[in-house]
Tab-separated table of C-alpha atoms and ligand atoms in Angstrom:
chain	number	residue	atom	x	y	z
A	205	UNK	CA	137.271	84.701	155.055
A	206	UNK	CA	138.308	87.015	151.885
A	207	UNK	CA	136.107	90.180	151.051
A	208	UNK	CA	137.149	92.090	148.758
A	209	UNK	CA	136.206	96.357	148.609
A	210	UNK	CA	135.884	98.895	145.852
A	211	UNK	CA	135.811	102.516	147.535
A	212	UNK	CA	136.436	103.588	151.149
A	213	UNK	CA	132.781	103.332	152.014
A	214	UNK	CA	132.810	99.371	151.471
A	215	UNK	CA	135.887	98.662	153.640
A	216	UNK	CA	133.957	101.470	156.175
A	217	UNK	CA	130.719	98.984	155.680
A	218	UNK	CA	132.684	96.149	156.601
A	219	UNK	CA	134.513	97.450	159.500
A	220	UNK	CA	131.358	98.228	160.706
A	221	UNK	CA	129.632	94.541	160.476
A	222	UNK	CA	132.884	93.330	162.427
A	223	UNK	CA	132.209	95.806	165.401
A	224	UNK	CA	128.611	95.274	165.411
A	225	UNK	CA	129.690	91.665	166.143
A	226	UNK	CA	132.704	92.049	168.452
A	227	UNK	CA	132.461	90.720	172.228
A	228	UNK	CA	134.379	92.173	175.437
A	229	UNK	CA	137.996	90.735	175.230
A	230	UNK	CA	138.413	90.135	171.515
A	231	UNK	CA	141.557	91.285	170.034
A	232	UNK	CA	141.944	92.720	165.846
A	233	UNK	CA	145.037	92.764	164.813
A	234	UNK	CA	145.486	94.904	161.626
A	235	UNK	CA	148.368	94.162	159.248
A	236	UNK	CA	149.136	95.955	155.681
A	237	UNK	CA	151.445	98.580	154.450
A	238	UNK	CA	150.763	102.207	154.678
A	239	UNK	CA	147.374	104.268	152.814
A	240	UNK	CA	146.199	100.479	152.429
A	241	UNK	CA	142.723	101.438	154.299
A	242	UNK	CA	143.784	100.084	158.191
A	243	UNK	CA	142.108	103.455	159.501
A	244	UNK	CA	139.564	103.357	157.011
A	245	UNK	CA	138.716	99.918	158.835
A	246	UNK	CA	139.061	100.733	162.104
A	247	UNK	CA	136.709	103.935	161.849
A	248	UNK	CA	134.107	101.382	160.544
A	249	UNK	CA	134.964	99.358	163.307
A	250	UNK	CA	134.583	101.944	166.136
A	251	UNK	CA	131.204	102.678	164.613
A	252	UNK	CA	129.978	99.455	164.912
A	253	UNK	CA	130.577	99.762	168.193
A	254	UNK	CA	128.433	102.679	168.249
A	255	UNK	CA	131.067	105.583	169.015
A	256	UNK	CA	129.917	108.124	167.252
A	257	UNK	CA	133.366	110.249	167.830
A	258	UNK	CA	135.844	110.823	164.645
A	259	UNK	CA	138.638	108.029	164.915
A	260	UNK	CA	142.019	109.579	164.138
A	261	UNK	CA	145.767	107.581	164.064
A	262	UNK	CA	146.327	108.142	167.728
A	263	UNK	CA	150.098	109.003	166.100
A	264	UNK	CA	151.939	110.308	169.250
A	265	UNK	CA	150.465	108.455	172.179
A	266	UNK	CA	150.136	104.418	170.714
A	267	UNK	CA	146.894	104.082	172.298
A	268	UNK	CA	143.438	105.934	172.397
A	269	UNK	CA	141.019	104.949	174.583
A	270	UNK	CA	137.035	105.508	173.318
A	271	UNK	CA	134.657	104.730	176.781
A	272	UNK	CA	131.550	106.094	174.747
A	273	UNK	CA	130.707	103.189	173.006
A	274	UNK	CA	128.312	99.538	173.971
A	275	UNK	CA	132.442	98.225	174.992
A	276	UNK	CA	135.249	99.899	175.902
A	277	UNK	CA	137.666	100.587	172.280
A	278	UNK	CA	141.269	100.599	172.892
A	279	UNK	CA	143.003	101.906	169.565
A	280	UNK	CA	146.336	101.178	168.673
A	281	UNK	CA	148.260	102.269	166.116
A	282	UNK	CA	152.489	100.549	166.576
A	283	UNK	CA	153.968	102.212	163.560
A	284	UNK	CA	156.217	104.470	165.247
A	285	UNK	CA	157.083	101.958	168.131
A	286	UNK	CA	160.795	102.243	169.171
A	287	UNK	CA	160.920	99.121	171.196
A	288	UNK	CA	158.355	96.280	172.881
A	289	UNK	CA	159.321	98.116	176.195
A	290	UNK	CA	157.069	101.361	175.062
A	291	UNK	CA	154.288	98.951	175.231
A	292	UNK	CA	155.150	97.697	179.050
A	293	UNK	CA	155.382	101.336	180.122
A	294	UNK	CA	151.550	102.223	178.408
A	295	UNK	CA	150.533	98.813	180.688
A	296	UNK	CA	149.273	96.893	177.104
A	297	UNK	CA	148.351	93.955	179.491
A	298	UNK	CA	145.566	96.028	181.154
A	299	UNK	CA	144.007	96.894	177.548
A	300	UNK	CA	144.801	93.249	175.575
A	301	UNK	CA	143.378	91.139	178.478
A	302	UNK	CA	140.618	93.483	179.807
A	303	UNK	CA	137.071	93.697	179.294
A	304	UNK	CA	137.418	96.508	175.848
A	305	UNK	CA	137.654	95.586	171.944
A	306	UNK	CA	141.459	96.017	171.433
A	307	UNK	CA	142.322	96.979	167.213
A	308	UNK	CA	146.256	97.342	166.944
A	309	UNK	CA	147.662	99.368	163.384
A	310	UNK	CA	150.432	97.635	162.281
A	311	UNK	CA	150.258	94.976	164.497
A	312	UNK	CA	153.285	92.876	162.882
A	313	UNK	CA	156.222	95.196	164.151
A	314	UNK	CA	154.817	93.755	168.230
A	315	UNK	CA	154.668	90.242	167.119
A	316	UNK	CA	156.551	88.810	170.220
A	317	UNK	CA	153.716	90.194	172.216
A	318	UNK	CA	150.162	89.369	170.641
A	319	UNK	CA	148.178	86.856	172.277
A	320	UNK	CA	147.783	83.800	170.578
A	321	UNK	CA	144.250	84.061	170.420
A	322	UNK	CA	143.052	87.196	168.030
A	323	UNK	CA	141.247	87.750	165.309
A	324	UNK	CA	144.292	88.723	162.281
A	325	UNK	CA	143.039	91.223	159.579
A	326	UNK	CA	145.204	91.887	156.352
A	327	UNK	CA	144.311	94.599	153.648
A	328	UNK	CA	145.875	94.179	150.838
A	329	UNK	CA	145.966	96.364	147.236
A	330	UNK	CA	145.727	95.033	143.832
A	331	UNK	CA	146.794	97.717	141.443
A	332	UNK	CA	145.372	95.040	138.470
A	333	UNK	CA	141.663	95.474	139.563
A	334	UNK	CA	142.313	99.569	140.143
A	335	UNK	CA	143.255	101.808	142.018
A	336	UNK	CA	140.406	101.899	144.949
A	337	UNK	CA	140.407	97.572	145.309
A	338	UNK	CA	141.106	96.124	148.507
A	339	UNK	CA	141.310	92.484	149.345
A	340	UNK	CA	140.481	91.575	153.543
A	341	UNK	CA	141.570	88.623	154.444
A	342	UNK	CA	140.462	87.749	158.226
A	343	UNK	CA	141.702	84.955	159.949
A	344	UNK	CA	141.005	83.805	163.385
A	345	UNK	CA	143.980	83.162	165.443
A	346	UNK	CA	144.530	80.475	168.114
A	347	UNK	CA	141.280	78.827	168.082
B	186	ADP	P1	146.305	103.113	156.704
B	186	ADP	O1	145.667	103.331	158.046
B	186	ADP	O2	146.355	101.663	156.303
B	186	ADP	O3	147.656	103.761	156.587
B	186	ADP	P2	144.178	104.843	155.778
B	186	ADP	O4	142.952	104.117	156.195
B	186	ADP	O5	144.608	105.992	156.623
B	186	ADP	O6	145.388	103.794	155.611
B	186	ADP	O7	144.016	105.387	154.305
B	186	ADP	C1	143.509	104.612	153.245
B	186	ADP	C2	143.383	105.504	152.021
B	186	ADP	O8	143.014	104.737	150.885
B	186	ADP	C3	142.317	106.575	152.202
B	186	ADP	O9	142.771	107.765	151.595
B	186	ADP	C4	141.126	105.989	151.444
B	186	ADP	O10	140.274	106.988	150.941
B	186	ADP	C5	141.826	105.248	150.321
B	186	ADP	N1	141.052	104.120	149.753
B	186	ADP	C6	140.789	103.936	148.446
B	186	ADP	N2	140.102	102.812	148.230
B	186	ADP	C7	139.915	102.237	149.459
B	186	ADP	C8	139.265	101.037	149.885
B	186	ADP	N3	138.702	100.163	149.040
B	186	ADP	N4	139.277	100.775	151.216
B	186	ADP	C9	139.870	101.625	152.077
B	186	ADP	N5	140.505	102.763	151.749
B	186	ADP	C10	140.528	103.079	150.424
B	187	MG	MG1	146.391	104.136	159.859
């Protein structure tokens, strides 16, 4: 599926729809480079879920964990990842295969450990249709 947005309040709007729908155990894997609108996304996301909190970049600690919402929200955001073992030592297992909605920033740089089965979610820009367009491309993984 392709959408494409036209302000941050669109890409917010459809982040939303895709948490409204999201089950315990699903996996979003967020790919695109940096300012593209991944955040944007997720905090759309997290309210579909109905969390109500502000959504940040969880910069310094990889994950943040949201328990307020109708499932469990593990947010990740990899872009300052050193090394796959930084992911073993935060227990990823426990969040990827649990009972939560896992969303993982930047998603490409932990390739070698993304289950097979996930729902893959690129934003990209095209500077040709201005400067606030965003195309979404979702794609569902290992199905
Ligand atoms: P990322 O997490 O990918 O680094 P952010 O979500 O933090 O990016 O930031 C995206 C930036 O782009 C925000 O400043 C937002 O206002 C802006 N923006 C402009 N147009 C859009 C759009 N269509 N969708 C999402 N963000 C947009
Ligand atoms: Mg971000």
């Amino acid at each position: 599926m392709v959408i494409e947005t036209r302000s941050p309040k669109e890409t917010f709007e459809f982040g939303k729809k895709i948490g409204e729908l999201a089950k315990a155990g699903e996996i979003y894997t967020l790919i695109g480079d940096l300012g593209v609108g991944k955040t944007v996304f997720t905090q759309g996301l997290a309210r579909g879920l109905q969390i109500e909190e502000a959504i940040s970049s969880p910069t310094f600690t990889i994950v943040q964990v949201y328990e307020e919402g109708r499932l469990p929200f593990y947010h990740f955001d990899v872009y300052r990842i050193g090394d796959i073992e930084e992911m073993e030592e935060i227990g990823y297992e426990d969040y990827f295969y649990g009972q939560g909605v896992s969303l993982i920033e930047w998603s490409n740089l932990i390739e070698e450990i993304l289950p097979q089965r996930r729902t893959e979610i690129t934003i990209e820009k095209d500077l040709d249709q201005g400067f606030d367009f965003r195309r979404i491309t979702v794609r569902e993984l290992g199905v």
